[in-house]
mmCIF file of C-alpha atoms in Angstrom:
data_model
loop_
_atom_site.group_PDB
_atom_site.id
_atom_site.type_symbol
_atom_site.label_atom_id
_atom_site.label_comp_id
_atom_site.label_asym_id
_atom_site.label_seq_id
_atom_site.Cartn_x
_atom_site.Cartn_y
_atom_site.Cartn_z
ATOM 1 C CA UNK A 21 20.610 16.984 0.898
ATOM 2 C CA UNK A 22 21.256 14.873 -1.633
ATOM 3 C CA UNK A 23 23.592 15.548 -4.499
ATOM 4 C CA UNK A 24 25.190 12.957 -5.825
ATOM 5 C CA UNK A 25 25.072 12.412 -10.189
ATOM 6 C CA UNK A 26 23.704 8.937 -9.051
ATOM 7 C CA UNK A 27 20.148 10.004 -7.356
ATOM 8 C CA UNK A 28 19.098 6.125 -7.410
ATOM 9 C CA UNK A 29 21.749 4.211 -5.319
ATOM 10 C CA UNK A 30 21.456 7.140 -2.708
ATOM 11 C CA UNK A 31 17.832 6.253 -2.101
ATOM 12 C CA UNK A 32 19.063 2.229 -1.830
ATOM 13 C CA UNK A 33 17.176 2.679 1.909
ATOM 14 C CA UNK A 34 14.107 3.578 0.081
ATOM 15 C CA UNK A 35 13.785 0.435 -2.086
ATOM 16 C CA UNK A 36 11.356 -2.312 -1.239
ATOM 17 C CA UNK A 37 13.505 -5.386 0.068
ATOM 18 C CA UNK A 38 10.804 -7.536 -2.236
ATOM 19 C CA UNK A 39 11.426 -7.375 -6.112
ATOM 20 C CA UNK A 40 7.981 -9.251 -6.347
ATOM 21 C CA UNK A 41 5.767 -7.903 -3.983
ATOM 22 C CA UNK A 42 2.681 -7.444 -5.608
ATOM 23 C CA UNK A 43 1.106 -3.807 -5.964
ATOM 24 C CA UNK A 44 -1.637 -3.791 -3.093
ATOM 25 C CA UNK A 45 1.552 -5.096 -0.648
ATOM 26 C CA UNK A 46 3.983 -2.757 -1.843
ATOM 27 C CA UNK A 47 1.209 0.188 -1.851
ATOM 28 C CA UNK A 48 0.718 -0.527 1.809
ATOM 29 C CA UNK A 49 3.787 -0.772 2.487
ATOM 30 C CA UNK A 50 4.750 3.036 1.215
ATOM 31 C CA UNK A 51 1.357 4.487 2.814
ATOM 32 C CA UNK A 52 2.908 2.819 6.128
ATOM 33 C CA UNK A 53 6.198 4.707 5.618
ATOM 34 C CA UNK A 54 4.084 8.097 4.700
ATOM 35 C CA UNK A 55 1.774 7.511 7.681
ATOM 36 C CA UNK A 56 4.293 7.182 10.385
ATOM 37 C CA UNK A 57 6.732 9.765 8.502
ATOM 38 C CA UNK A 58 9.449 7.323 8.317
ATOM 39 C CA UNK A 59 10.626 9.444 5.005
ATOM 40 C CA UNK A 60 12.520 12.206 4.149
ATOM 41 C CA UNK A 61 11.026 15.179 5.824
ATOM 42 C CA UNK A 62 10.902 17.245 2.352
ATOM 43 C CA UNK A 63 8.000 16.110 1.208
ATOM 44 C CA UNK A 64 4.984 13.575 1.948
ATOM 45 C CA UNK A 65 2.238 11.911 0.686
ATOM 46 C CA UNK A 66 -0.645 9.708 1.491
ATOM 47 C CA UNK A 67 -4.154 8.499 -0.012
ATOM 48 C CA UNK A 68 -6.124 11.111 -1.793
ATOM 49 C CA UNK A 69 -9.333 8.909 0.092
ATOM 50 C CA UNK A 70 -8.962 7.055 3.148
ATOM 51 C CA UNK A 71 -11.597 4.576 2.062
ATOM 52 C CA UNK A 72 -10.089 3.669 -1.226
ATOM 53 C CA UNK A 73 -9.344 -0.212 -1.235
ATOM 54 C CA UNK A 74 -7.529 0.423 -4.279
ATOM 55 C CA UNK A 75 -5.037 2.924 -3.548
ATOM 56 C CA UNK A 76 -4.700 4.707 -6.869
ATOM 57 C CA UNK A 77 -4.973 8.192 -5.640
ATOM 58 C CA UNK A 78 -2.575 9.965 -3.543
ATOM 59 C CA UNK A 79 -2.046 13.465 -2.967
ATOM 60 C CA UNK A 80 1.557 14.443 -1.991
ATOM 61 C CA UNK A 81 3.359 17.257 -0.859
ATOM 62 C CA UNK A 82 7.065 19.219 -1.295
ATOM 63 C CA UNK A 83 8.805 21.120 0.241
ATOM 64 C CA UNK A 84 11.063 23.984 -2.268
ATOM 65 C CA UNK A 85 14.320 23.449 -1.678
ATOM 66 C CA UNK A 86 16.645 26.271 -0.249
ATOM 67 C CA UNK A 87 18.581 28.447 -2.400
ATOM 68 C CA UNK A 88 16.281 28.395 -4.904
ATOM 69 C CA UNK A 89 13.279 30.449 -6.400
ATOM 70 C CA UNK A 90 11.305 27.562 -4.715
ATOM 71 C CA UNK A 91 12.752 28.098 -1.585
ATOM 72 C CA UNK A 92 9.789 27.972 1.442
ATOM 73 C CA UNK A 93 7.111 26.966 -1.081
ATOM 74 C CA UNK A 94 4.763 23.597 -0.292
ATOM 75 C CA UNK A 95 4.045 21.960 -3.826
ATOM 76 C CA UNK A 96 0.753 20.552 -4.140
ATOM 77 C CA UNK A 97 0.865 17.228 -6.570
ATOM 78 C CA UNK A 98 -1.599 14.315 -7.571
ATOM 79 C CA UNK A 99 -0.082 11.111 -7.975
ATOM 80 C CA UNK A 100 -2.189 7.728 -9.725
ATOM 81 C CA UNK A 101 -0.764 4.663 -9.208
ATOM 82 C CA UNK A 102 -2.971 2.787 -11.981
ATOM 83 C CA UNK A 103 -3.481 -1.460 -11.653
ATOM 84 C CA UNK A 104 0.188 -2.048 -13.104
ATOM 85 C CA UNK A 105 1.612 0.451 -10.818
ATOM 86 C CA UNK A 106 4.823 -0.684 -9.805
ATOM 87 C CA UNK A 107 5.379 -2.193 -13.210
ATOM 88 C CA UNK A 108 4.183 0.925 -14.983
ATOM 89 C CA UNK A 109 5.126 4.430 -13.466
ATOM 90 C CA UNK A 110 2.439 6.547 -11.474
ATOM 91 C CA UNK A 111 0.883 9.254 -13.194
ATOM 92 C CA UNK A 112 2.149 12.424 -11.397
ATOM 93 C CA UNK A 113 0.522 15.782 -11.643
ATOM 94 C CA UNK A 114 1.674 19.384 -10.436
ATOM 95 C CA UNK A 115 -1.886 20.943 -8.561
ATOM 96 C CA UNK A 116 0.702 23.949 -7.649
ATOM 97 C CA UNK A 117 1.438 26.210 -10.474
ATOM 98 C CA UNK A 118 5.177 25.547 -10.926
ATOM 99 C CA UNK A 119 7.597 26.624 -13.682
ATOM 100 C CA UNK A 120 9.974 23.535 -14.781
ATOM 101 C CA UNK A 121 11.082 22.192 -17.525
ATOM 102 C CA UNK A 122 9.386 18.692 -16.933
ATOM 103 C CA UNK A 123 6.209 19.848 -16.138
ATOM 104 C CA UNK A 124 3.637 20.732 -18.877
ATOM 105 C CA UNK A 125 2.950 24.198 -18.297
ATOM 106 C CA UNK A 126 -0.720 24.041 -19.265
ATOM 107 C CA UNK A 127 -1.761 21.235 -17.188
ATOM 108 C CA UNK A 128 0.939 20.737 -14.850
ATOM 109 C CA UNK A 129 1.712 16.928 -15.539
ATOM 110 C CA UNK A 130 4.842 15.311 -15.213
ATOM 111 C CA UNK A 131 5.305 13.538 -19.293
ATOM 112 C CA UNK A 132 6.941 10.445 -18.830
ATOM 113 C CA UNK A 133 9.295 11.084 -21.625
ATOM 114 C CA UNK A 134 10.229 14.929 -19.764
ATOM 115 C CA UNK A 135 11.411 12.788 -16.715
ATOM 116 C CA UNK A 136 14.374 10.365 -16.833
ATOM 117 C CA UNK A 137 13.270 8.480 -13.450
ATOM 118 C CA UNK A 138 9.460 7.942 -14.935
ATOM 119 C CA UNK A 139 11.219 6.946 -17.945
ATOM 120 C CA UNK A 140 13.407 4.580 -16.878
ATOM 121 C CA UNK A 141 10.870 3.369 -14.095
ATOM 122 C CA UNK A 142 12.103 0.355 -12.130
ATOM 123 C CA UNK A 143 9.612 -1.021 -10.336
ATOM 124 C CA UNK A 144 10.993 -0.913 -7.063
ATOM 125 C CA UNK A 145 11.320 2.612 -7.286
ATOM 126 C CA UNK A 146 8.614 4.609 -5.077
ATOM 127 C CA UNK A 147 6.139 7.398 -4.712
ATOM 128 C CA UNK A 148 8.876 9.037 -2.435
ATOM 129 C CA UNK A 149 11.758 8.817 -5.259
ATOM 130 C CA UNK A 150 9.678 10.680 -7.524
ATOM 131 C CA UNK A 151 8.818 13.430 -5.059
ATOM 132 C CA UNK A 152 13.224 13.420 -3.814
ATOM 133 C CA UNK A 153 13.884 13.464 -7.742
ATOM 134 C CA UNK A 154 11.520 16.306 -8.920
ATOM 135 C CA UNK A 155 12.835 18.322 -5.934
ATOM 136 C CA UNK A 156 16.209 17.420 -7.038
ATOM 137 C CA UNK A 157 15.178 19.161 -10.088
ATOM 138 C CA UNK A 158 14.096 22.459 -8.821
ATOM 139 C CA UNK A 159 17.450 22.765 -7.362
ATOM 140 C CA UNK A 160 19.166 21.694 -9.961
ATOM 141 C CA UNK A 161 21.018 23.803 -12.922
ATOM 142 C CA UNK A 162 19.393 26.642 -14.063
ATOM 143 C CA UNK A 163 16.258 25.159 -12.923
ATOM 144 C CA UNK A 164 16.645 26.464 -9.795
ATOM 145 C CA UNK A 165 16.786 30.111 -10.690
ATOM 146 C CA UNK A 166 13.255 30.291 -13.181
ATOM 147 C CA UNK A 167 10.933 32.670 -12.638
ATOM 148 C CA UNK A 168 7.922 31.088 -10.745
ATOM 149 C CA UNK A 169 4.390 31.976 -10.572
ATOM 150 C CA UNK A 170 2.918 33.845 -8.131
ATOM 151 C CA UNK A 171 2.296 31.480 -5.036
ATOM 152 C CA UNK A 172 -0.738 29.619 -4.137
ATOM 153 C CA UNK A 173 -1.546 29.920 -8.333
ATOM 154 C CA UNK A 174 -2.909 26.228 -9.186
ATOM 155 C CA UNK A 175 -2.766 24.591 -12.807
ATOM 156 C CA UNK B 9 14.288 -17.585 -8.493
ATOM 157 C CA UNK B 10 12.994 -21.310 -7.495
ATOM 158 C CA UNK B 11 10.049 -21.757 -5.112
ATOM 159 C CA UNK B 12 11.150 -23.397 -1.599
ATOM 160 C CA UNK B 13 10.083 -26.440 -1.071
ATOM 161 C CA UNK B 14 8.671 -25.443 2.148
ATOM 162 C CA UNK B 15 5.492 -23.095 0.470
ATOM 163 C CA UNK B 16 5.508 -25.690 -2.293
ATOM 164 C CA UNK B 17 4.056 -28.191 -0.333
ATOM 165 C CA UNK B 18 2.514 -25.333 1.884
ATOM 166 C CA UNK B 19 0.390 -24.942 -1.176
ATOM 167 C CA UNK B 20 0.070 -28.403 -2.607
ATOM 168 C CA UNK B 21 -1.661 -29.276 1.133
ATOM 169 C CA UNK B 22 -3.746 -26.334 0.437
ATOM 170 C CA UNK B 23 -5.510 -28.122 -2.308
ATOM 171 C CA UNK B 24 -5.207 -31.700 -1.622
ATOM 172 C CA UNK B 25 -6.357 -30.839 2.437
ATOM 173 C CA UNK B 26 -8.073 -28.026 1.858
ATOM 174 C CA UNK B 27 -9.200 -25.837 5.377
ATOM 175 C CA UNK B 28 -13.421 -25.935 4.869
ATOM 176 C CA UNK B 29 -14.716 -22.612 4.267
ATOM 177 C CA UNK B 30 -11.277 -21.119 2.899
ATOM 178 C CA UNK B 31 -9.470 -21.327 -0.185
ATOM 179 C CA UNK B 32 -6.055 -20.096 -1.336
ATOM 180 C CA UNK B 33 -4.725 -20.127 -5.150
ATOM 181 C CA UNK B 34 -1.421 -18.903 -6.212
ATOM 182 C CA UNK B 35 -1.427 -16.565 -9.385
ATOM 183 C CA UNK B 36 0.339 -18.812 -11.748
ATOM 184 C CA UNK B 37 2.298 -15.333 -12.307
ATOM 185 C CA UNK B 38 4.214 -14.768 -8.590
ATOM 186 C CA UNK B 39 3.853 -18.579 -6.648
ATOM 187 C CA UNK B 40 4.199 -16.463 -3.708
ATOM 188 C CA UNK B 41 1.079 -14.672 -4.322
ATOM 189 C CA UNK B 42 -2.072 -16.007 -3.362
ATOM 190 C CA UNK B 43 -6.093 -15.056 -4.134
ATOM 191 C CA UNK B 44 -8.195 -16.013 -1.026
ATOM 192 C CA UNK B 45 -11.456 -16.834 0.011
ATOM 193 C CA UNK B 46 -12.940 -16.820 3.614
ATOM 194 C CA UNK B 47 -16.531 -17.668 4.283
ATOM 195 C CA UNK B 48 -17.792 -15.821 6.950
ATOM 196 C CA UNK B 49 -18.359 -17.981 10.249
ATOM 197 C CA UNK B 50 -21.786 -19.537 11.286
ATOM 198 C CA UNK B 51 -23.206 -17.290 13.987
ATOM 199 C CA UNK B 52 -21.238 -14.341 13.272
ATOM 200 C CA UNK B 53 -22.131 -11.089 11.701
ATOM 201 C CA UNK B 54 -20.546 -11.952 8.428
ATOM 202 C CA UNK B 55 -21.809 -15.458 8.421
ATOM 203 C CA UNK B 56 -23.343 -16.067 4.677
ATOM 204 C CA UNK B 57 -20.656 -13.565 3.581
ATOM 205 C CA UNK B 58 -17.781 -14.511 1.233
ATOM 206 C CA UNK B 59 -14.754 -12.751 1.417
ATOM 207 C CA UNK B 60 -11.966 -11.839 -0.723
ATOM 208 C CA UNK B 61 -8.089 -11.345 0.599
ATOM 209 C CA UNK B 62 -4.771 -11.431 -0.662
ATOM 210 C CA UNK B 63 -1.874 -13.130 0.866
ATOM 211 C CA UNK B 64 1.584 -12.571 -0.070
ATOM 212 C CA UNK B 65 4.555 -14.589 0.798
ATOM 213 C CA UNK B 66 7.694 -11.956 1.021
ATOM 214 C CA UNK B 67 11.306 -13.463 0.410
ATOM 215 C CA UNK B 68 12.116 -14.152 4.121
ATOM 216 C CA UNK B 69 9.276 -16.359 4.320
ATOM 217 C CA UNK B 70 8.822 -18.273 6.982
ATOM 218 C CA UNK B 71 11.763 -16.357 8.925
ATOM 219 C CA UNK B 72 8.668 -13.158 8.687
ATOM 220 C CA UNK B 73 5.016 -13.384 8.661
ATOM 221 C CA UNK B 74 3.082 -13.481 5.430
ATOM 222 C CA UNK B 75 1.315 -10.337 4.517
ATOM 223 C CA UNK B 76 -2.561 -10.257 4.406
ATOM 224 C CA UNK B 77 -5.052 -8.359 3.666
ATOM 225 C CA UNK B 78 -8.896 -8.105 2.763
ATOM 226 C CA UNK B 79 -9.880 -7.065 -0.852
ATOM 227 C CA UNK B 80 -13.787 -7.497 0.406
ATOM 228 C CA UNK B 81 -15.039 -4.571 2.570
ATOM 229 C CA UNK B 82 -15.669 -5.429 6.006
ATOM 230 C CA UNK B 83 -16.843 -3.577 9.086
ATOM 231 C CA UNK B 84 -14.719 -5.546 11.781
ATOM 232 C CA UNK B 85 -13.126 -3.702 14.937
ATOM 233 C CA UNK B 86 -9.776 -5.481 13.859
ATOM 234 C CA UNK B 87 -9.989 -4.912 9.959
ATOM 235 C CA UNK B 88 -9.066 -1.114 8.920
ATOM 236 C CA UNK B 89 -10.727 0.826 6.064
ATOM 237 C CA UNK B 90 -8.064 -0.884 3.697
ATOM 238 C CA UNK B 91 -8.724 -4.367 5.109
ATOM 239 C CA UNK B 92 -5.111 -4.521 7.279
ATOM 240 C CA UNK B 93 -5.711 -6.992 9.719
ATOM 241 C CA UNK B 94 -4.835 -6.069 13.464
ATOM 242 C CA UNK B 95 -3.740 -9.818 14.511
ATOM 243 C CA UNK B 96 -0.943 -10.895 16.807
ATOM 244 C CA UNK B 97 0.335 -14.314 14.521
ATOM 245 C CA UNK B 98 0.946 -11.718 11.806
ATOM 246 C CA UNK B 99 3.010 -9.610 13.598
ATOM 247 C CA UNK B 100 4.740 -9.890 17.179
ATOM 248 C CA UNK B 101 3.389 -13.628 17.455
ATOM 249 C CA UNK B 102 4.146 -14.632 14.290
ATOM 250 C CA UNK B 103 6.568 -17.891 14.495
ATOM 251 C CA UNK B 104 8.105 -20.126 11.353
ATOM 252 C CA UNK B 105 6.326 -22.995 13.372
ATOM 253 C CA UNK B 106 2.829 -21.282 11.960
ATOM 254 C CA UNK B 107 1.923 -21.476 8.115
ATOM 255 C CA UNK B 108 -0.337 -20.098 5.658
ATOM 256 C CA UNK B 109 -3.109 -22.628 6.856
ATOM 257 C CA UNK B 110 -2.826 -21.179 10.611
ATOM 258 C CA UNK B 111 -2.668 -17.706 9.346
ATOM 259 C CA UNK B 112 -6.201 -18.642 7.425
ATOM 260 C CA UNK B 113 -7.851 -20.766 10.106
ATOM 261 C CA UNK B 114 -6.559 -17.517 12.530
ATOM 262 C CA UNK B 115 -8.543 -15.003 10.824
ATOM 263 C CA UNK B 116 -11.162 -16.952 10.111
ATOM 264 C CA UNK B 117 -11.110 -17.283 14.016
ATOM 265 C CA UNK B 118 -10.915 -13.410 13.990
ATOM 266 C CA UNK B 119 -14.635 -13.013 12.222
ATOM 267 C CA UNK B 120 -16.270 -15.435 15.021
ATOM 268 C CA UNK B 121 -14.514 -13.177 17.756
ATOM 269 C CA UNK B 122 -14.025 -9.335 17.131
ATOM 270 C CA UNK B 123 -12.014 -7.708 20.085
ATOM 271 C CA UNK B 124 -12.507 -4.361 19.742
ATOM 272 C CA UNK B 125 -10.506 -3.849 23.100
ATOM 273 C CA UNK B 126 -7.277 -4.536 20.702
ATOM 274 C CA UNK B 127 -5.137 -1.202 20.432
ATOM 275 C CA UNK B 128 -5.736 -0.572 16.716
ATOM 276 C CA UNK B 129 -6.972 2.836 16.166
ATOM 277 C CA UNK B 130 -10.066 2.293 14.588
ATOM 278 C CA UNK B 131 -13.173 4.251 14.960
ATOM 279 C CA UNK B 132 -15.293 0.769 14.485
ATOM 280 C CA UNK B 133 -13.564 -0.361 17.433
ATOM 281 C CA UNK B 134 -14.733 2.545 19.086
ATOM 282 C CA UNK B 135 -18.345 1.923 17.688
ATOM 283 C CA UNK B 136 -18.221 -1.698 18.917
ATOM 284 C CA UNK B 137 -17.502 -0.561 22.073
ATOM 285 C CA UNK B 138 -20.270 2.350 22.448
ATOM 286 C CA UNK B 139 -22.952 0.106 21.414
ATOM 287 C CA UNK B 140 -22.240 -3.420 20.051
ATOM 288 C CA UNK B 141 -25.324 -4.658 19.227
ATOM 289 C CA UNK B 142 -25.998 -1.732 16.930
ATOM 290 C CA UNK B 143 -22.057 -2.366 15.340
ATOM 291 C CA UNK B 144 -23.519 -6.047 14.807
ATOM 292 C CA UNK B 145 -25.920 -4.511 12.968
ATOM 293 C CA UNK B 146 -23.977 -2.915 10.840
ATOM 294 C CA UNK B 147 -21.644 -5.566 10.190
ATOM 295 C CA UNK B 148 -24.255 -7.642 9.032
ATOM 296 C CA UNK B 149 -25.632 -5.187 6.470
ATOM 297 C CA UNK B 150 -21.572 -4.515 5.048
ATOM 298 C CA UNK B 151 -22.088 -8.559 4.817
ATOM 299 C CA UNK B 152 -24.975 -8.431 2.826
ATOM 300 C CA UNK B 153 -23.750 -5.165 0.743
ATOM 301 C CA UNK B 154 -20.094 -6.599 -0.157
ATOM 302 C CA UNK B 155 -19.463 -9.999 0.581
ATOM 303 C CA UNK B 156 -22.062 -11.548 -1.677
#
C-alpha cells in the first residue's frame, strides 16, 4: 500500500525511462505492462478494442481498497487517451456508480480541475498512476467512509 | 538535449542514400522520431501496397533497438493487430553494429518472407498455416483496402 504525502516519487518505477517518446510508443509500451500484468495488482487496464491502431480507448479496472466502504468492490472506468495524450491528460470516466468527491455524480467523470494529478499532468505520468491515485482517494480522509451506491449501479 | 552525431548522420544518409522503396523523415518536432514509408515487395502479397510506420529512436539508442511499428493495416503472420512487428534485429538480435537502414531493409525483407512458424501469438499466423494460399489472399485484398 502506498501512503506516502508524495504519491508521485513512489510510482518513480512506473515512469517511462523516455521523456520524448512519442504517444503511439509510449501507448504500447503501457498496454505491454497491462498485458503481461507487470503492474500493481489493484487495478488493470487494457484497450477498449483490440483492433484499434489508435489506442484511444481503454477500459480499466480497480480494485476498492480495504478498510473502506469500497472495500471488495471492482470499479468499472473508461479512459481516452486523445492525439496529445501524454501531453494532455486522458479523459477518465467512472462506468461504476461511485460516490467521491472528484467524480461528477451525474455522469461519473473525473473533471480535470476535481483531480490534482490530471491537473498537474506530467506527461510521463501513466494510465496506471491515475488508476493508484483515484484508489488512493477512496481510502483516503473521509473519503473512505461515504456512503456508496448500491453495487453493480452504473452512471 | 543535442542529437548524437551518430543518428545525425544516420539520417542525413537516409536522404542523401536513400534505401529504394523506403523512406524515413524525422518530425522536425522530436529528431528521434521518424514517419516511414515501405513499399510493399515485388511478388509479395502487399506488392503495389504503400505502407505507413513509425520509428522511434529511445535515449539509449544504439545501446537498444529502435522501436517500430506499422500505422498502415496489414494482414502479415509477423505484424499484430496494432502493427508490432515480431522480428529478431528488434529485439534479442538487435546489435549497435545494425542501424535504422538495416532495421528498414529488415522488414522490408519481412513482407517478401512471412514465417508464420515464428512464436508470436497471432491468429493470422495460425491462418497462414491452415491454408496459406487462402491467407495470401487475404493479404492481398488488406493491400488493396489500406495500403493505397
Amino acid at each position: 500500500m502506498v501512503t506516502s504525502d508524495q504519491p508521485i516519487q513512489h510510482h518513480q518505477r512506473l515512469l517511462s525511462d523516455d521523456i520524448n517518446s512519442p504517444r503511439n510508443f509510449k501507448l504500447l509500451e503501457e498496454l505491454e505492462k497491462g498485458e503481461k500484468g507487470l503492474g500493481a495488482e489493484s487495478c488493470s487496464y487494457g484497450l477498449s478494442d483490440a483492433d484499434d491502431m489508435t489506442m484511444t480507448h481503454w477500459n480499466a479496472t480497480i480494485l476498492g481498497p480495504p478498510n473502506s466502504n469500497h472495500e471488495n468492490r471492482i470499479y468499472s472506468l473508461t479512459i481516452e487517451c486523445g492525439p496529445e495524450y501524454p501531453d494532455k491528460p486522458p479523459v477518465v470516466k467512472f462506468i461504476s456508480k461511485i460516490n467521491l468527491p472528484c467524480v461528477d455524480q451525474k455522469t461519473g467523470l473525473v473533471p480535470t480541475n476535481k483531480f490534482p494529478l490530471l491537473n498537474g499532468w506530467k506527461r510521463t505520468y501513466s494510465m496506471e498512476i491515475v488508476l493508484l491515485e483515484l484508489r488512493k482517494e477512496m481510502a483516503h480522509g473521509v473519503n473512505r467512509k461515504l456512503p456508496q451506491p448500491a453495487e453493480g449501479e452504473t452512471f | 538535449m543535442s542529437l548524437p552525431k551518430r543518428i545525425i548522420r544516420e539520417t542525413e544518409r537516409l536522404t542523401s542514400d536513400p534505401v529504394p522503396g523506403i523512406t524515413a523523415t524525422p518530425h522536425e518536432d522530436n529528431l528521434r522520431y521518424f514517419d516511414v514509408t515501405v513499399e510493399g515487395p515485388a511478388s509479395s502479397p502487399y506488392e503495389s501496397g504503400n505502407f505507413k510506420l513509425e520509428l522511434f529512436l529511445p535515449d539509449d539508442y544504439p545501446m537498444v533497438a529502435p522501436k517500430v511499428r506499422f500505422l498502415t493495416k496489414i494482414y502479415h503472420p509477423n505484424i499484430d493487430r496494432l502493427g508490432r512487428i515480431c522480428l529478431d534485429v528488434l529485439k534479442s538480435n538487435w546489435s549497435p553494429a545494425l542501424q535504422i537502414r538495416t532495421i528498414l531493409l529488415s522488414i522490408q525483407a519481412l513482407l517478401s518472407s512471412p514465417n508464420p512458424n515464428d512464436p508470436l501469438a497471432n491468429d493470422v499466423a495460425q491462418a497462414w498455416k491452415d491454408d496459406e494460399k487462402k491467407a495470401i489472399v487475404t493479404a492481398r485484398e488488406w493491400t488493396q483496402m489500406y495500403a493505397k
